[in-house]
PDB file of C-alpha atoms in Angstrom:
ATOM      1  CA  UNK A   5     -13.005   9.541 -31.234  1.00 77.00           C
ATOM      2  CA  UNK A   6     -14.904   5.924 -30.107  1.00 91.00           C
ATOM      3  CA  UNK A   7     -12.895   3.635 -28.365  1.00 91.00           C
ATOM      4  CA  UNK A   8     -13.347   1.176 -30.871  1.00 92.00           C
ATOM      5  CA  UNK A   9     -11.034   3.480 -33.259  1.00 94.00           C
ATOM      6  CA  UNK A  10      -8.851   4.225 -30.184  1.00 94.00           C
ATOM      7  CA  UNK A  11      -8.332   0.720 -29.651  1.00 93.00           C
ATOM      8  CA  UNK A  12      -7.307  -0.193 -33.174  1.00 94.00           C
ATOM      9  CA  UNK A  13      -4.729   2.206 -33.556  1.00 95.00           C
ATOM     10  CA  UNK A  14      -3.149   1.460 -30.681  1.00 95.00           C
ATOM     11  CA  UNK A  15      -3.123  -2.160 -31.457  1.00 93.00           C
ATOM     12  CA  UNK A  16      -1.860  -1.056 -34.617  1.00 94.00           C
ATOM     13  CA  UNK A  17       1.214   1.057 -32.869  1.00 93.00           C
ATOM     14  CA  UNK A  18       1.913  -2.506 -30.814  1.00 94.00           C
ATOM     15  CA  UNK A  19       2.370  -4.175 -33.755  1.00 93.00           C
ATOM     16  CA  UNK A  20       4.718  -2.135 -35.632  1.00 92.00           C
ATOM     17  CA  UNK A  21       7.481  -3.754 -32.602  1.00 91.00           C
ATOM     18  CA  UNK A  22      10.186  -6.086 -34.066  1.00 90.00           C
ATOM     19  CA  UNK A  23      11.623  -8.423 -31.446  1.00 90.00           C
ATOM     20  CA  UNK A  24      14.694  -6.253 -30.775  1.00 91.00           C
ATOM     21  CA  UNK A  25      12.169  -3.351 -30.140  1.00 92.00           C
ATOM     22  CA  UNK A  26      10.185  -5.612 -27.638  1.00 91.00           C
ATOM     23  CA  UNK A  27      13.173  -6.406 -25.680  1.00 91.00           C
ATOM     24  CA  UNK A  28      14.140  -3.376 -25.148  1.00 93.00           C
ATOM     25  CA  UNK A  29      10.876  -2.395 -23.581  1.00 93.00           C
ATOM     26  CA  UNK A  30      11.219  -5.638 -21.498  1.00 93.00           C
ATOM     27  CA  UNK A  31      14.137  -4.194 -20.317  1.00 95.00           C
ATOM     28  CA  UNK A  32      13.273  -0.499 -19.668  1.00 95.00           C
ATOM     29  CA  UNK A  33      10.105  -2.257 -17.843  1.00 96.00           C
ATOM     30  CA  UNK A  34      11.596  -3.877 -15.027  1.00 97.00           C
ATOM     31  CA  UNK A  35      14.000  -0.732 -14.774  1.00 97.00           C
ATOM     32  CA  UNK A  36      10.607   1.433 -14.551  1.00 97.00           C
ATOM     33  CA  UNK A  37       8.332  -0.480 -12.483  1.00 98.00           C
ATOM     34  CA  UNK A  38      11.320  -1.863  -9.941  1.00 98.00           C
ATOM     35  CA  UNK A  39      12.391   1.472  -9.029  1.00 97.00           C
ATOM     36  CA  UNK A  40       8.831   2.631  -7.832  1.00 98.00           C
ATOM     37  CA  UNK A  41       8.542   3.473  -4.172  1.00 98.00           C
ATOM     38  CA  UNK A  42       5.275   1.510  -4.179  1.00 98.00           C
ATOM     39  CA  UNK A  43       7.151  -1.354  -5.806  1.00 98.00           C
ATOM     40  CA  UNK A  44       9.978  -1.863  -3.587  1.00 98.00           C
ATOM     41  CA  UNK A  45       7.715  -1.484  -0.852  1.00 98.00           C
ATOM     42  CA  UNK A  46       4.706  -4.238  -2.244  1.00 98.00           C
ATOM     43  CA  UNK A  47       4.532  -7.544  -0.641  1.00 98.00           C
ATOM     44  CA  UNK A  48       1.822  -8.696  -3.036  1.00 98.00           C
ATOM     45  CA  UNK A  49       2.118  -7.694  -6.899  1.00 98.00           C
ATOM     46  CA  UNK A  50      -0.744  -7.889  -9.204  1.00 98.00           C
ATOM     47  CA  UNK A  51       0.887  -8.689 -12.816  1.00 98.00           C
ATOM     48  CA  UNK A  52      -0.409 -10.051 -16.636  1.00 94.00           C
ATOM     49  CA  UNK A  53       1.435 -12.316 -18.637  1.00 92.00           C
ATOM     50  CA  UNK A  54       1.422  -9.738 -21.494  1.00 90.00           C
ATOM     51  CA  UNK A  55       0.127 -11.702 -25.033  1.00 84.00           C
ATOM     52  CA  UNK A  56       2.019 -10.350 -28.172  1.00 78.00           C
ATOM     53  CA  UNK A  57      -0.268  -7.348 -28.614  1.00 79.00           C
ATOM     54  CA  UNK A  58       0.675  -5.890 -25.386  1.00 88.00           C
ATOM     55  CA  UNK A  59       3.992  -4.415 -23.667  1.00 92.00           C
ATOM     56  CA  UNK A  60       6.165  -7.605 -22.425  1.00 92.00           C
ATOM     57  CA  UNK A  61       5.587  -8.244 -19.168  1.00 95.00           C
ATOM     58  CA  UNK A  62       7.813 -11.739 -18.651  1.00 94.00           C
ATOM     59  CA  UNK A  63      10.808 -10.043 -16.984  1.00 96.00           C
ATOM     60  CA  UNK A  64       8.905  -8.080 -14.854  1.00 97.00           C
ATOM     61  CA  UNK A  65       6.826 -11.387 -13.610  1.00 97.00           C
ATOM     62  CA  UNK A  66      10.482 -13.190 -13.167  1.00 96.00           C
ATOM     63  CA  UNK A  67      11.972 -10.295 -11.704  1.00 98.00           C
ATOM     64  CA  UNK A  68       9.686  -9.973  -8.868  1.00 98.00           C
ATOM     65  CA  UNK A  69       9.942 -13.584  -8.307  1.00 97.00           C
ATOM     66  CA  UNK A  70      13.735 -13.101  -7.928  1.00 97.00           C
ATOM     67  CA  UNK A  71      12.640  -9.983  -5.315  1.00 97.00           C
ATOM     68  CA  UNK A  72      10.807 -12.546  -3.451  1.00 97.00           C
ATOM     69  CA  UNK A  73       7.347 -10.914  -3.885  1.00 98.00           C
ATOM     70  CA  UNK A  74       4.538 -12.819  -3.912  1.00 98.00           C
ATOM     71  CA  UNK A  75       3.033 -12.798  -7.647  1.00 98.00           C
ATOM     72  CA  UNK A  76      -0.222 -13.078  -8.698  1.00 98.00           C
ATOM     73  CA  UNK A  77      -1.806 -13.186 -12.270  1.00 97.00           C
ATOM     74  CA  UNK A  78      -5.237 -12.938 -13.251  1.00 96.00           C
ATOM     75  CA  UNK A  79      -7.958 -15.891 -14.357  1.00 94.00           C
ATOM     76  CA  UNK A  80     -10.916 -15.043 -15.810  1.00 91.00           C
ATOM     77  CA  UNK A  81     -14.237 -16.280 -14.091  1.00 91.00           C
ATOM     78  CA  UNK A  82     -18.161 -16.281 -14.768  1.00 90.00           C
ATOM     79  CA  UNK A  83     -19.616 -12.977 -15.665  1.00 90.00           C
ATOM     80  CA  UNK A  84     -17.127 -11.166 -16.395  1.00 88.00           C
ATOM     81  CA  UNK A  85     -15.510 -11.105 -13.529  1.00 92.00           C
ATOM     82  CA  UNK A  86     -11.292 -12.569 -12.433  1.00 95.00           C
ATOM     83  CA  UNK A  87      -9.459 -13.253  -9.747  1.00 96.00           C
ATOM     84  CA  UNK A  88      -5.682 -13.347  -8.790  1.00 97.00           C
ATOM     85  CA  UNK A  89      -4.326 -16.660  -8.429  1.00 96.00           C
ATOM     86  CA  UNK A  90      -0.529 -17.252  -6.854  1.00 97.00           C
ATOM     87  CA  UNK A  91       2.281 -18.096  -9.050  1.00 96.00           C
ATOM     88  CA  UNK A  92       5.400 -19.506  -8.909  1.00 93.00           C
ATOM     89  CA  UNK A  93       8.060 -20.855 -11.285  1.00 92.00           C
ATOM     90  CA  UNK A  94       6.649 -24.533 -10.970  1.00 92.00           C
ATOM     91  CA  UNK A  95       3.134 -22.509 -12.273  1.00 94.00           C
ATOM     92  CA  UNK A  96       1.593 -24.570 -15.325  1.00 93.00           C
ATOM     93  CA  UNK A  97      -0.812 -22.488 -17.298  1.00 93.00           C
ATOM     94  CA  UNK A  98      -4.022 -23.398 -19.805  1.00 92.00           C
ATOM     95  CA  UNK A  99      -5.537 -20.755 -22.639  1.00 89.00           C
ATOM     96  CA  UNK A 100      -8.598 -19.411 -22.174  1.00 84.00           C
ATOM     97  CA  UNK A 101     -10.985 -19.399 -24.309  1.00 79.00           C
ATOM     98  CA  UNK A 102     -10.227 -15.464 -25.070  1.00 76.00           C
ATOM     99  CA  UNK A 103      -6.224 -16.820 -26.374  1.00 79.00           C
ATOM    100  CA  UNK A 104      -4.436 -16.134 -23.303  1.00 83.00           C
ATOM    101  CA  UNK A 105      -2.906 -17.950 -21.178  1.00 89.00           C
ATOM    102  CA  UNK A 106      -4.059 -18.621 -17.316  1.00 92.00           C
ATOM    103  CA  UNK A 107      -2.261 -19.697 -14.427  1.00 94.00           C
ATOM    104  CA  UNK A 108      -3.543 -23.289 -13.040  1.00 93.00           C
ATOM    105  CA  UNK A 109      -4.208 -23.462  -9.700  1.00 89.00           C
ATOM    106  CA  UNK A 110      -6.478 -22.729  -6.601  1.00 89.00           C
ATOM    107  CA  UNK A 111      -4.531 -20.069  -4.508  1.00 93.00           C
ATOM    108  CA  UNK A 112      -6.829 -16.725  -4.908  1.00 95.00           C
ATOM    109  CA  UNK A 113      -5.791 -13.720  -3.267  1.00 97.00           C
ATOM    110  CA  UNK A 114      -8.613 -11.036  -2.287  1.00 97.00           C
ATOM    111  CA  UNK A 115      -8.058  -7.486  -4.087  1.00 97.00           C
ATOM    112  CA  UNK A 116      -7.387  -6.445  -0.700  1.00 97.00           C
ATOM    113  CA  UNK A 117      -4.646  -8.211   0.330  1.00 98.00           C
ATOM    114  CA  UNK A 118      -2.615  -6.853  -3.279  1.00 98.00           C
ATOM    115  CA  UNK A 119      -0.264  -3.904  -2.450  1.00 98.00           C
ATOM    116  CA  UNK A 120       0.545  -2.985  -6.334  1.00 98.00           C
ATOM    117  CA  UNK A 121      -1.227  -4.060  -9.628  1.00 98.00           C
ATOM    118  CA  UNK A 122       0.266  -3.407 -13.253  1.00 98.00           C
ATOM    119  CA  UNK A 123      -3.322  -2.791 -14.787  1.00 97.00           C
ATOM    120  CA  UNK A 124      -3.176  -3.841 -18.653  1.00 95.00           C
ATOM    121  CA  UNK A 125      -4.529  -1.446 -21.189  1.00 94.00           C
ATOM    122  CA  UNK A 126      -4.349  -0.395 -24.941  1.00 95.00           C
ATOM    123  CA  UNK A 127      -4.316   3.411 -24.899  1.00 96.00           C
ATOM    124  CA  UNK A 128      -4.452   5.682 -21.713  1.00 97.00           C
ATOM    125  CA  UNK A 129      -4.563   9.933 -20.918  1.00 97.00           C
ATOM    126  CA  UNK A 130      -1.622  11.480 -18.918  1.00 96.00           C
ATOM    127  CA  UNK A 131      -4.477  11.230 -15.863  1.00 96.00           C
ATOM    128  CA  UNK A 132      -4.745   7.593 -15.967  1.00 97.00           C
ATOM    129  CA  UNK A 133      -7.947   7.106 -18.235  1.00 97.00           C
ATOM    130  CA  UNK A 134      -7.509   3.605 -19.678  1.00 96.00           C
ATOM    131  CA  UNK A 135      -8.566   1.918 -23.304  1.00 95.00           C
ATOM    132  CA  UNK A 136      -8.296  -1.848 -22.312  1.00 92.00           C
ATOM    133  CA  UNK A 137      -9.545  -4.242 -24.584  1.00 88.00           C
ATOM    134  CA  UNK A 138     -13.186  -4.365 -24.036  1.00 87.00           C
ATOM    135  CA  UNK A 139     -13.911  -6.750 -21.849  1.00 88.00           C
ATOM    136  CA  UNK A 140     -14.136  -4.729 -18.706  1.00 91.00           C
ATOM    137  CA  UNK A 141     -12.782  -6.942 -16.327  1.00 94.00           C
ATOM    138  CA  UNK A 142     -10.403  -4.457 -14.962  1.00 96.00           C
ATOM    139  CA  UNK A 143     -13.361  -1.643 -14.382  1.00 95.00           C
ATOM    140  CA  UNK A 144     -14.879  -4.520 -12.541  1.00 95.00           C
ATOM    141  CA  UNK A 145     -12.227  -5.319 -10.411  1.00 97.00           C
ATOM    142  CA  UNK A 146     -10.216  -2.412  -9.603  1.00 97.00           C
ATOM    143  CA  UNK A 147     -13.091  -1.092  -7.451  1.00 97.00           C
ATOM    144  CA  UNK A 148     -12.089  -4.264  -4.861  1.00 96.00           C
ATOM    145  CA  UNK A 149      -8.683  -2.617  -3.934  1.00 97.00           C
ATOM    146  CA  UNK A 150      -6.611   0.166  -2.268  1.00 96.00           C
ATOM    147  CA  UNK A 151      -3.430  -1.183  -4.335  1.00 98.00           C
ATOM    148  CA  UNK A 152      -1.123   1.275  -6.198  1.00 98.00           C
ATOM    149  CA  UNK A 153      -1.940   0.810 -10.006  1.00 98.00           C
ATOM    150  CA  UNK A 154       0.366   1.694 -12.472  1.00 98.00           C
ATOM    151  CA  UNK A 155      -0.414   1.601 -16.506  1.00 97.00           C
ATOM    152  CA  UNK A 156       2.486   0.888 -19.090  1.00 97.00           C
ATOM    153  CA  UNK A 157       1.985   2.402 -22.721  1.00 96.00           C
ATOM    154  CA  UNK A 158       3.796   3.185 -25.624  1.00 95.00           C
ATOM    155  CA  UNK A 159       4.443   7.105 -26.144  1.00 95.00           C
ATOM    156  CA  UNK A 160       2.479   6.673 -28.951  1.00 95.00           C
ATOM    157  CA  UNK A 161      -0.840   5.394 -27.325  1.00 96.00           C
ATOM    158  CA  UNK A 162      -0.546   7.784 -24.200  1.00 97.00           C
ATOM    159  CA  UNK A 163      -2.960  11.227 -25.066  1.00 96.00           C
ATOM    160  CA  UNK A 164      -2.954  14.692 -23.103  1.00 95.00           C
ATOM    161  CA  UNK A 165      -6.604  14.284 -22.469  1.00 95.00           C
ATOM    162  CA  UNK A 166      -8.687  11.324 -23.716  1.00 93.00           C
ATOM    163  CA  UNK A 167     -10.211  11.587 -26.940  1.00 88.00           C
ATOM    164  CA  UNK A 168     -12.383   8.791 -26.564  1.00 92.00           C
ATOM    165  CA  UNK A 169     -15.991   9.017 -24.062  1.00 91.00           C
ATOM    166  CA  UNK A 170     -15.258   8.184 -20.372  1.00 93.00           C
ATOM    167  CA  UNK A 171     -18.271   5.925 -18.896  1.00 91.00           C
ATOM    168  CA  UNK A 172     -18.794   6.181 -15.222  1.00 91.00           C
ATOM    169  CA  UNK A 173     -18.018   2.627 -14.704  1.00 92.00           C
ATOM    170  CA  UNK A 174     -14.319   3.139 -16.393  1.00 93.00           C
ATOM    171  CA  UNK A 175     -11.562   3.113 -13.592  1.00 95.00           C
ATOM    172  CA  UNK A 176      -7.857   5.230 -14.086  1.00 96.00           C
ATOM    173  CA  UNK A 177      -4.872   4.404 -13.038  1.00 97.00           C
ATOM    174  CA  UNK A 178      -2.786   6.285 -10.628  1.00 98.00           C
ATOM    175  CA  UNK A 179       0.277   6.373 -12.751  1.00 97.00           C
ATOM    176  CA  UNK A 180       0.986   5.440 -16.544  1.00 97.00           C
ATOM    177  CA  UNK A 181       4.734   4.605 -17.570  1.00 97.00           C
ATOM    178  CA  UNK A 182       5.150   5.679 -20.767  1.00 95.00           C
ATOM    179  CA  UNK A 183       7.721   4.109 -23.462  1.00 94.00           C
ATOM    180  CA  UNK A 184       9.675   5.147 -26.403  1.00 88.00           C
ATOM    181  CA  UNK A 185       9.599   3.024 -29.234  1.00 71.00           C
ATOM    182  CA  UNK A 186      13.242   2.717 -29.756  1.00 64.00           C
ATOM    183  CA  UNK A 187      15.654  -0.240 -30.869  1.00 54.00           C
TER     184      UNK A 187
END
């Protein structure tokens, strides 16, 4: 299968969430991710202010405020390339030209100073091969650190063994959470 095809039917399966099903998984998110031994033991988180075609990722960004871990999300730069900029509750953010929305401000943190990093993605294999959305940012970057990264996907977008062609320059994840989708 091409990832093109991949990549719509999982966007497809992300859809098909009502609100009451999307807070739910906000929920079972921060109940996931928080009890990680590479969680609890991050300084530094690496996180994505999910858009409404992804799993919610709000909590989880407020949560490890609340934890006292510093938080970084991701702003897109020339070339396809981002960095990790600090945020904090006083955080204003812009869209991007792309639709999402960006942190505002100046305070990048090198890959290597990150200790965990929720990578985003669409569809992923039980080994950590990752569908994101096409961009490759994350293949880019993921290269730069030693963080712990850790995938979350919908049951329904997670595959035994990928079905779609792996390119040398596409980077796994060391874990993928996987999600009913239950109300």
């Amino acid at each position: 299968m091409e990832k093109t095809a991949v990549r719509q039917q999982a966007l497809a399966n992300l859809a098909t969430l009502s609100d009451a099903q999307r807070g739910s998984l906000m929920q079972a998110v921060v109940t996931q991710v928080t009890t990680l031994p590479a969680w609890q033991s991050a300084k530094t988180v690496a996180l994505t202010l999910s858009q409404d075609d992804e799993i919610p990722t709000q909590l989880l960004i407020q949560t490890a405020m609340l934890q006292g871990k510093r938080v970084v999300l991701p702003r897109v730069q020339p070339g396809r390339q981002m960095t990790f900029i600090v945020v904090t509750p006083a955080t204003t953010y812009e869209r991007h030209r792309f639709g999402m929305l960006e942190p505002v401000g100046d305070e990048v943190v090198a890959p290597t100073d990150i200790d965990f990093v929720v990578v985003p993605g669409l569809a992923f294999s039980e080994a950590g091969d990752r569908i994101g959305f096409g961009g490759g940012y994350y293949d880019r970057w993921l290269p730069q650190t030693t963080a712990r990264t850790v995938a979350l996907a919908l049951a329904e977008n997670v595959y035994p063994q990928p079905s779609w062609p792996i390119e040398t320059t596409d980077q796994q994840v060391d874990q993928v959470l996987i999600f009913k989708n239950e109300e």
